[in-house]
mmCIF file of C-alpha atoms (C1' of nucleotides) in Angstrom:
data_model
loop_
_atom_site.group_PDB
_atom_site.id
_atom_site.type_symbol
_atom_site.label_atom_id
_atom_site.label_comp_id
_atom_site.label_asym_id
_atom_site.label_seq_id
_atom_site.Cartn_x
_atom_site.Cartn_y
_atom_site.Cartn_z
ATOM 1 C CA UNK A 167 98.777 124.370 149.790
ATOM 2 C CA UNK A 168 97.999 121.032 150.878
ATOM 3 C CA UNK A 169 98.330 117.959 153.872
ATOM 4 C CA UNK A 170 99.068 115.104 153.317
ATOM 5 C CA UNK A 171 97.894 112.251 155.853
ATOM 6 C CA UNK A 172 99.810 109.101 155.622
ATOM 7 C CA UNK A 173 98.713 105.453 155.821
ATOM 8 C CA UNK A 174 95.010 105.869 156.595
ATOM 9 C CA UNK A 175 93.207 102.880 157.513
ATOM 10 C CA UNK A 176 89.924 101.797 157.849
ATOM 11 C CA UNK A 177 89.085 104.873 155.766
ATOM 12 C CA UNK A 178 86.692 105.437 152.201
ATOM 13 C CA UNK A 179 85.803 109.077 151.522
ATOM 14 C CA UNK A 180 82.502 108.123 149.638
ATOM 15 C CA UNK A 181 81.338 106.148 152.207
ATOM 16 C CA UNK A 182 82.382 109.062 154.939
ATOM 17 C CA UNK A 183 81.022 111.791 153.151
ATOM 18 C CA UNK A 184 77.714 109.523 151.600
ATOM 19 C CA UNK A 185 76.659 108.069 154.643
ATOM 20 C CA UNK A 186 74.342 110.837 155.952
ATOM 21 C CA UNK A 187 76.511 112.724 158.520
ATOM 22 C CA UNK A 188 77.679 115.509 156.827
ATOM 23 C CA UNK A 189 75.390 117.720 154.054
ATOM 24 C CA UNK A 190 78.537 119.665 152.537
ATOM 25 C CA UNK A 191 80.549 117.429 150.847
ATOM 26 C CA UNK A 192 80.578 116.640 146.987
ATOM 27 C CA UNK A 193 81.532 114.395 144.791
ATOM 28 C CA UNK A 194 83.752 115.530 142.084
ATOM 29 C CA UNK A 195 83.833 113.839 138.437
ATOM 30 C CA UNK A 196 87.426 112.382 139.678
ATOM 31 C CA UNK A 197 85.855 110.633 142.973
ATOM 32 C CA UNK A 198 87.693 113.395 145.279
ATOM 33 C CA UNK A 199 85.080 115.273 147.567
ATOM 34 C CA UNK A 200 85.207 118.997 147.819
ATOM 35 C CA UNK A 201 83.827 120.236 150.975
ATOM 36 C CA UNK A 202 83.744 123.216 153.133
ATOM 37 C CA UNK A 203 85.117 122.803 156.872
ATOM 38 C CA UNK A 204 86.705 125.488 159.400
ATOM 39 C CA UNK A 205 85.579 128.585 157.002
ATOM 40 C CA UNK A 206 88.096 126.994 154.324
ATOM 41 C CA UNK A 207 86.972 124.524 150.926
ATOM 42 C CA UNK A 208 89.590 121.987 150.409
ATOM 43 C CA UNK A 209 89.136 119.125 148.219
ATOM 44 C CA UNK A 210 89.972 115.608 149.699
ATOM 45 C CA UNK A 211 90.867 112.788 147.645
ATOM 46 C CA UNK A 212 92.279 109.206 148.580
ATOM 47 C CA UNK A 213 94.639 106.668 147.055
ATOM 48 C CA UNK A 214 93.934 103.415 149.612
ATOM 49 C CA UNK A 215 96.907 104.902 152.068
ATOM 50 C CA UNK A 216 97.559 108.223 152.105
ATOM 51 C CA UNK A 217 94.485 111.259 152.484
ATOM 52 C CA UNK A 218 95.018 114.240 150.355
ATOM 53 C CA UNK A 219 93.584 117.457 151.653
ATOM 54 C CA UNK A 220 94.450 120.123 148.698
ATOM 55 C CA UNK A 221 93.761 123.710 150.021
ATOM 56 C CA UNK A 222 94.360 123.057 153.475
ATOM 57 C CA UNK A 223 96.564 124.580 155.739
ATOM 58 C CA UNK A 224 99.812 122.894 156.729
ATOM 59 C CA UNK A 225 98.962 124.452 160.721
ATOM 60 C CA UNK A 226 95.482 122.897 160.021
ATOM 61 C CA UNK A 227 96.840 119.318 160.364
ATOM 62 C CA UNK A 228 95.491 118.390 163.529
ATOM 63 C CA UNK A 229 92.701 120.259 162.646
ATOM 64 C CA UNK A 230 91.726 117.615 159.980
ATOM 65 C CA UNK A 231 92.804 114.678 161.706
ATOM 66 C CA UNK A 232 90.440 115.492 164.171
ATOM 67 C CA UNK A 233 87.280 116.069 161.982
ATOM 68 C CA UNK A 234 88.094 112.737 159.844
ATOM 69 C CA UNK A 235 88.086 111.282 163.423
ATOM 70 C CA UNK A 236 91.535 109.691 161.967
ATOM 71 C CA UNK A 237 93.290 108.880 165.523
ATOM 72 C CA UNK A 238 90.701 106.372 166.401
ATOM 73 C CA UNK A 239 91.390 102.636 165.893
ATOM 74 C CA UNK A 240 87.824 101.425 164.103
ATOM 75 C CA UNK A 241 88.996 97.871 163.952
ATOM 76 C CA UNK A 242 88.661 97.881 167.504
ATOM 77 C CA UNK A 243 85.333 99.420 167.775
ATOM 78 C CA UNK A 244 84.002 97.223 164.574
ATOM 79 C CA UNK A 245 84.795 94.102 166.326
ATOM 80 C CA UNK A 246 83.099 95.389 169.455
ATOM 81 C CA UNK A 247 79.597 95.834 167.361
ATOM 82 C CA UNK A 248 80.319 92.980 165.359
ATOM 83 C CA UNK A 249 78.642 90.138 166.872
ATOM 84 C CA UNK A 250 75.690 89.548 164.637
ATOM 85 C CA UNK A 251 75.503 88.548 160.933
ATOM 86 C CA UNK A 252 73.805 91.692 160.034
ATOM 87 C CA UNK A 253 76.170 93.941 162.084
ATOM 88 C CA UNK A 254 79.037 91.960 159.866
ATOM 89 C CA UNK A 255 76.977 92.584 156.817
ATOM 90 C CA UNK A 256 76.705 96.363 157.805
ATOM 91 C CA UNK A 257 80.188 96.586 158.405
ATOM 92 C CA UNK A 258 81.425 95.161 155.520
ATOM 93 C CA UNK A 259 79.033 96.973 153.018
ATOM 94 C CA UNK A 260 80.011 100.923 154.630
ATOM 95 C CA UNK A 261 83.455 100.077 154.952
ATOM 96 C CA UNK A 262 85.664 103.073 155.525
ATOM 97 C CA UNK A 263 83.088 105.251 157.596
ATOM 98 C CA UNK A 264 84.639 107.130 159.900
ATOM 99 C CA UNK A 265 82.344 109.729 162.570
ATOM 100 C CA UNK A 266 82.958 112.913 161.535
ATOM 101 C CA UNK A 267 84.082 115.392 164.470
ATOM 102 C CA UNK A 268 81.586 118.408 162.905
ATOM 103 C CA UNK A 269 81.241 121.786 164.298
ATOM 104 C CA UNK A 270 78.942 122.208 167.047
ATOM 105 C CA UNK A 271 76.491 124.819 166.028
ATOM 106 C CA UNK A 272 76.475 123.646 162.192
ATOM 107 C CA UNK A 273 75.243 120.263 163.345
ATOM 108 C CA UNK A 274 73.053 121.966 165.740
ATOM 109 C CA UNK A 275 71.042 124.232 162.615
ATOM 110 C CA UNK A 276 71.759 120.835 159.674
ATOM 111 C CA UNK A 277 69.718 118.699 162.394
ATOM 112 C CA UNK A 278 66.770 121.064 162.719
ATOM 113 C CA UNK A 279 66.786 121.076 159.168
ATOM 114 C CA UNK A 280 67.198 117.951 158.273
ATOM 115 C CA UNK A 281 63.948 116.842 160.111
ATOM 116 C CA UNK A 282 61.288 114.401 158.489
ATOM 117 C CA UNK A 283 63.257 115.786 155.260
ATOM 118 C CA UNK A 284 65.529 113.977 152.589
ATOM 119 C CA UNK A 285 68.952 114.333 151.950
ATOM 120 C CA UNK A 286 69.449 116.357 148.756
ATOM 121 C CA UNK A 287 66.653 118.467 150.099
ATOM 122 C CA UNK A 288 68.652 119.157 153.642
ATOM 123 C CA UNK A 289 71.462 120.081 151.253
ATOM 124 C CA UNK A 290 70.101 122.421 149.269
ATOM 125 C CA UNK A 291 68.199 124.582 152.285
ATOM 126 C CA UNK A 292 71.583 124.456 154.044
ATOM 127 C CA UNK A 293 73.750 125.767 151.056
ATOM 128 C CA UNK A 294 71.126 128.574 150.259
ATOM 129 C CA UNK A 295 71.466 129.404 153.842
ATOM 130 C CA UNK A 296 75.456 129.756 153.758
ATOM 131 C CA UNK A 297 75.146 131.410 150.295
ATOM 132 C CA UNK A 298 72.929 134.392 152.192
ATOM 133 C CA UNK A 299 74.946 134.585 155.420
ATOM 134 C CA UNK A 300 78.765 132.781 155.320
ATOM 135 C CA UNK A 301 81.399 134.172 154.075
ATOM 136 C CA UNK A 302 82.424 133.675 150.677
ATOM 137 C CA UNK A 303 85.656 131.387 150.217
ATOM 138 C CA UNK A 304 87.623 131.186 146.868
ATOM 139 C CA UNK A 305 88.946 127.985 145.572
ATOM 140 C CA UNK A 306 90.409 126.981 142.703
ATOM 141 C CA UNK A 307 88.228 129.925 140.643
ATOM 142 C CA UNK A 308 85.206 129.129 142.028
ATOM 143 C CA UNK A 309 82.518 130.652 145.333
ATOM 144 C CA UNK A 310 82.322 128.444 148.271
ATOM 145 C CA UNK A 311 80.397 129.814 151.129
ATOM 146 C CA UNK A 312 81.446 129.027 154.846
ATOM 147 C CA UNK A 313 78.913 128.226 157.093
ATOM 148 C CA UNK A 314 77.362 131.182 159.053
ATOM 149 C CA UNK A 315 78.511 131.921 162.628
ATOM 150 C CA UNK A 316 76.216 132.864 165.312
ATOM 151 C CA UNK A 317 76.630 136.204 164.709
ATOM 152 C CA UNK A 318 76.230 136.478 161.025
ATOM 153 C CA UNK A 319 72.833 134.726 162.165
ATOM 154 C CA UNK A 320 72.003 137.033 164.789
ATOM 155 C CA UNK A 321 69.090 139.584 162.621
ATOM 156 C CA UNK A 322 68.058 136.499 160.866
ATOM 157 C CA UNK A 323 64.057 135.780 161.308
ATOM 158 C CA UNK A 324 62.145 133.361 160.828
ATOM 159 C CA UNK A 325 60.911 135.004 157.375
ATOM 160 C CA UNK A 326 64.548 134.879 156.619
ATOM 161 C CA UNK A 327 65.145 131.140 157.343
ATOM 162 C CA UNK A 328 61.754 130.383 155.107
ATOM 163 C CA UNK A 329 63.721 131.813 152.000
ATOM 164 C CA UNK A 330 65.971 129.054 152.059
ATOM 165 C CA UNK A 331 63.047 126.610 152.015
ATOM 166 C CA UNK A 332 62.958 125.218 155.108
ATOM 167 C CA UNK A 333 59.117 125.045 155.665
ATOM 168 C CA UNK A 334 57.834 124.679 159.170
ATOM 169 C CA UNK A 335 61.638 124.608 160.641
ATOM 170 C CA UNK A 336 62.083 128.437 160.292
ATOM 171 C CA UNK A 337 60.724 129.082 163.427
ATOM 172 C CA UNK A 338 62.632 126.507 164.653
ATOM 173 C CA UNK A 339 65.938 128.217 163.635
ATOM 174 C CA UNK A 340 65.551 131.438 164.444
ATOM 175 C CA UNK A 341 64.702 130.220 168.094
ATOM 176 C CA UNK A 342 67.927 128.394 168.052
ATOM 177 C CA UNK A 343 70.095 131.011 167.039
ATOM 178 C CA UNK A 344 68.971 132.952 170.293
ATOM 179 C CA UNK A 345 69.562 130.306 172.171
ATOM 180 C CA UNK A 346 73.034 130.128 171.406
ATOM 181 C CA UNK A 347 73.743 133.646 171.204
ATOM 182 C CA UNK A 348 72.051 134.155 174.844
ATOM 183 C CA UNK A 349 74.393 131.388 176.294
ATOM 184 C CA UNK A 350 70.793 128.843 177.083
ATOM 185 C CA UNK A 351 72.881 126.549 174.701
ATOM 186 C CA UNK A 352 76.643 126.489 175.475
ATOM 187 C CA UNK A 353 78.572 123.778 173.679
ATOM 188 C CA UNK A 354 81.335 124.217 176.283
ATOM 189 C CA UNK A 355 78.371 123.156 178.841
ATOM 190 C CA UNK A 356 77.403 120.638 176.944
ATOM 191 C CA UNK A 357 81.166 119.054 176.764
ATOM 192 C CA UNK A 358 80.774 118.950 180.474
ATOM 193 C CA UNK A 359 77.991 117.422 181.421
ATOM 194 C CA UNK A 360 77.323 113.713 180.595
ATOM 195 C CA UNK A 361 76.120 112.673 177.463
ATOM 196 C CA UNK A 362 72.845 112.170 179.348
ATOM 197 C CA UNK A 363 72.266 115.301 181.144
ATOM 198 C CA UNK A 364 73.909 117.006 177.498
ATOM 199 C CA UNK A 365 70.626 115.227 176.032
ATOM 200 C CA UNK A 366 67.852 116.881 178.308
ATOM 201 C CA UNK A 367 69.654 120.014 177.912
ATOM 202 C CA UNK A 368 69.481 119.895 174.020
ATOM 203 C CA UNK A 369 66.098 118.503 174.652
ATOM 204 C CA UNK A 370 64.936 122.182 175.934
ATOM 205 C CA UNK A 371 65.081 123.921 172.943
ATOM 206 C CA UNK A 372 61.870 124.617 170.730
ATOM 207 C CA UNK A 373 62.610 122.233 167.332
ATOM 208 C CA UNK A 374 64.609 119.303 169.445
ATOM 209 C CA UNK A 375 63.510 116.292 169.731
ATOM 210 C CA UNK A 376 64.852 113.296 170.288
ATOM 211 C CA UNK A 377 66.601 112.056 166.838
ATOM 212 C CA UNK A 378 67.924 115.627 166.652
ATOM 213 C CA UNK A 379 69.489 116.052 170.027
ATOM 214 C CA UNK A 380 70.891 112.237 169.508
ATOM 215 C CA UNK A 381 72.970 113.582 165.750
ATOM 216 C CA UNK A 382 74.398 116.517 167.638
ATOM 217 C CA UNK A 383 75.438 114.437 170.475
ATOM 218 C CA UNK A 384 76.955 112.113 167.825
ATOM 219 C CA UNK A 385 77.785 114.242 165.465
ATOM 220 C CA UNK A 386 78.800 117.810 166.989
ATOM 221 C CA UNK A 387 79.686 116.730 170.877
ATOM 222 C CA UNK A 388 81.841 113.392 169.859
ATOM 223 C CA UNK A 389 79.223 111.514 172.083
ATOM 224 C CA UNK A 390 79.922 107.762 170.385
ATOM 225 C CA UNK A 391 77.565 106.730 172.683
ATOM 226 C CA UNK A 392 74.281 107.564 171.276
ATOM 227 C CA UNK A 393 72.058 106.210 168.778
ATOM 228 C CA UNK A 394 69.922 108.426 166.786
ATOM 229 C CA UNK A 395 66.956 106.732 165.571
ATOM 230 C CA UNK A 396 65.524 107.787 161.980
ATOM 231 C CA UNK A 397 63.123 105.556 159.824
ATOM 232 C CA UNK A 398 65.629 103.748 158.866
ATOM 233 C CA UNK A 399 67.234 102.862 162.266
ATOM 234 C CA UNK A 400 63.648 102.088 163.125
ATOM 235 C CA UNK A 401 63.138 99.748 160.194
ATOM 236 C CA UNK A 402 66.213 97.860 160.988
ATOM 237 C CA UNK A 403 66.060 97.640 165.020
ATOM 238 C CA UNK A 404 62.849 96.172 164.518
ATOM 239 C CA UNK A 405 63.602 93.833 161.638
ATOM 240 C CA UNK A 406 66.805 92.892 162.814
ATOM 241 C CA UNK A 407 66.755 93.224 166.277
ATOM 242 C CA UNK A 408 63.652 92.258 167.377
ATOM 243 C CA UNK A 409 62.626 96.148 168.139
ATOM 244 C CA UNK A 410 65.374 95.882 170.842
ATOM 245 C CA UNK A 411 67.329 99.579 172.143
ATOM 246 C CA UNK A 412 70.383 100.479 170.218
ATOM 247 C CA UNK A 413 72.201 101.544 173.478
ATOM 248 C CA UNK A 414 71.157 98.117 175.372
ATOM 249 C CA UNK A 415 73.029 96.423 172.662
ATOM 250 C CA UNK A 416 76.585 98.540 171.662
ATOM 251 C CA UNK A 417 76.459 100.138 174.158
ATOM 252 C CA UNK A 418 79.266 103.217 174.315
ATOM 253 C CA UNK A 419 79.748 102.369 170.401
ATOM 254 C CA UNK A 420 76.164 103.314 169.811
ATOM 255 C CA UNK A 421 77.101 105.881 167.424
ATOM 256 C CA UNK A 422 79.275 104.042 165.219
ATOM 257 C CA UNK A 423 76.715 100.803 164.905
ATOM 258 C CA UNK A 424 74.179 103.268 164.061
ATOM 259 C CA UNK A 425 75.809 104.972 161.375
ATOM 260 C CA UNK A 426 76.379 101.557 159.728
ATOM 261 C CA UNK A 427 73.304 100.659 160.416
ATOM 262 C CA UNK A 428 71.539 103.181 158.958
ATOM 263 C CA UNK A 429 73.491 103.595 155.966
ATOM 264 C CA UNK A 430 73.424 99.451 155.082
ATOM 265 C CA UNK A 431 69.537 99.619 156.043
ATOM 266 C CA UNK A 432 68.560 103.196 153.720
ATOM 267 C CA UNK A 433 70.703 101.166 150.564
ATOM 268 C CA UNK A 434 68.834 97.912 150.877
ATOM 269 C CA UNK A 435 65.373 99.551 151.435
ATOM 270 C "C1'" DC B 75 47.445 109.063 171.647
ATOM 271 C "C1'" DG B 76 46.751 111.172 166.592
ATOM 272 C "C1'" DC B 77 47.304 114.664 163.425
ATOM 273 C "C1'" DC B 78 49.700 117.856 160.761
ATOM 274 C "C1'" DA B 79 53.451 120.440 158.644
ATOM 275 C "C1'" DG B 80 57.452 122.996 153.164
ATOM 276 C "C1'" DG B 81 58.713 121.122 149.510
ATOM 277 C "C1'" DG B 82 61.385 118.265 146.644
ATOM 278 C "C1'" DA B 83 62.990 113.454 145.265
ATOM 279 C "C1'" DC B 84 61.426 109.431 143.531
ATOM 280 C "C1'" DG B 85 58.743 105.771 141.602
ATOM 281 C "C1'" DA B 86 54.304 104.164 139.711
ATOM 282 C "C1'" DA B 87 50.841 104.607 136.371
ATOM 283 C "C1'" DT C 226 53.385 113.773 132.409
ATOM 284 C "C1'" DT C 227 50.929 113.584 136.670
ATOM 285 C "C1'" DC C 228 50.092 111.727 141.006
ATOM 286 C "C1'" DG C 229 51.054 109.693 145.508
ATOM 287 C "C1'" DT C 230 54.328 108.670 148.916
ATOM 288 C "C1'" DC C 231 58.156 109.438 151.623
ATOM 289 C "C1'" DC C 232 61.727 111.907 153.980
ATOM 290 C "C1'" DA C 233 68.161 111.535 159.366
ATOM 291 C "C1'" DT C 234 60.474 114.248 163.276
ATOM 292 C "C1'" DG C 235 58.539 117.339 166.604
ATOM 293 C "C1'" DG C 236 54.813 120.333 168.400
ATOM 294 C "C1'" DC C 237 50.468 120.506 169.894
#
DNA sequence: CGCCAGGGACGAA
DNA sequence: TTCGTCCATGGC
């Protein structure tokens, strides 16, 4: 079981999965990622034209080409945010990014986590989490674990979330889930209202600041243009940019200039 | 505005 | 080995 994608462009799975987006992808000893997406672990590997996607569904197609964002012409948008030497620089150095179309509640609870944390850390709290409450996947002889629904969250509390290591965030979480499950947060709401009015909606809920709401507006609502600001965004508006707003400057390709930004600016140091 | 919060990765000593 | 700093920050 398996799709295969042909003739993708402007596409590099390690810098896709390795740019900070996504916390459940893996690099295998062969360079292929394994990765668990839609309740089903597929491995993904790439030969410079064509995308493999072993243990995917053949009615999963669009599916896929959907999450790897693969209908969307990035020369395009890179030569919209390209104007600067160290936009060029970015550019060139994560080549092959693509935004990742994620699920909306998973990038909703990986945010919250993933606050004034680090990356393998974020990993590891989120895969205890799916361990405890997804629902176990086979591949190729091995466990995968999907991630958890609303639902399968729905007794978790905040004593619950702390298990996974979490810290602080636990409370965070547990309010979230509510949220969700009560309907205050509706990602069908969300996809209707403007990217701002999405924001100060997100912005409610107890956990959600402004970096946060800004990833799941990237990352889970498709909104290109906003511009989550981490350290490292910081660091290099204000060294490269003269502190100036990421918006101001790309504009409704905020999303994409960020991610290169902030994957160029967290390699350099 | 400033302070503080899990806990692990990472580098310096 | 141990110690200090930092981390896809937000609440208070």
């Amino acid at each position: 079981m398996r799709i295969v994608l042909n003739n993708a462009m402007d596409f590099l799975p390690e810098h896709t999965f390795e740019c900070g987006q996504c916390f459940r992808w893996n690099k295998e000893k062969d360079g292929s990622f394994t990765g668990v997406a839609k309740g089903r672990a597929v491995n993904l590997s790439y030969d410079g034209r064509n995308i493999i996607i072993d243990g995917a569904d053949n009615k999963d197609e669009t599916f896929w080409r959907a999450y790897l964002d693969l209908t969307r012409d990035y020369g395009k948008i890179k030569e919209s945010i390209s104007s600067t030497s160290v936009m060029r620089e970015a550019l060139n150095f994560g080549y092959g990014i693509r935004i990742l179309k994620q699920e909306f509640f998973e990038t909703l609870i990986s945010f919250i986590i993933s606050q004034r944390s680090s990356i393998p850390k974020i990993k590891s709290c989120i895969e205890k989490m799916c361990r405890e409450y997804g629902k176990e996947i086979e591949y190729k002889g091995k466990i995968y674990y999907s991630f958890p629904s609303t639902e399968e969250l729905k007794e978790a509390k905040e004593s619950d979330f702390e298990k996974f290591g979490v810290g602080y965030r636990a409370k965070y979480l547990e309010r979230a889930v509510k949220d969700v499950l009560e309907g205050k947060i509706n990602e069908e709401e969300l996809l209707s209202l403007s990217t701002k009015e999405a924001r100060a909606k997100l912005l409610e809920m107890y956990g959600v600041g402004n970096k946060v709401a800004d990833c799941v507006l990237l990352f889970g609502l498709s909104r290109f243009d906003s511009f989550p600001v981490d350290v490292w965004v910081d660091r290099a508006m204000k060294e490269f940019f003269n502190g100036g707003d990421g918006i101001t400057l790309f504009g409704e390709n905020s999303g994409f200039a960020q991610q290169y930004l902030f994957y160029y600016k967290r390699s350099i140091g």
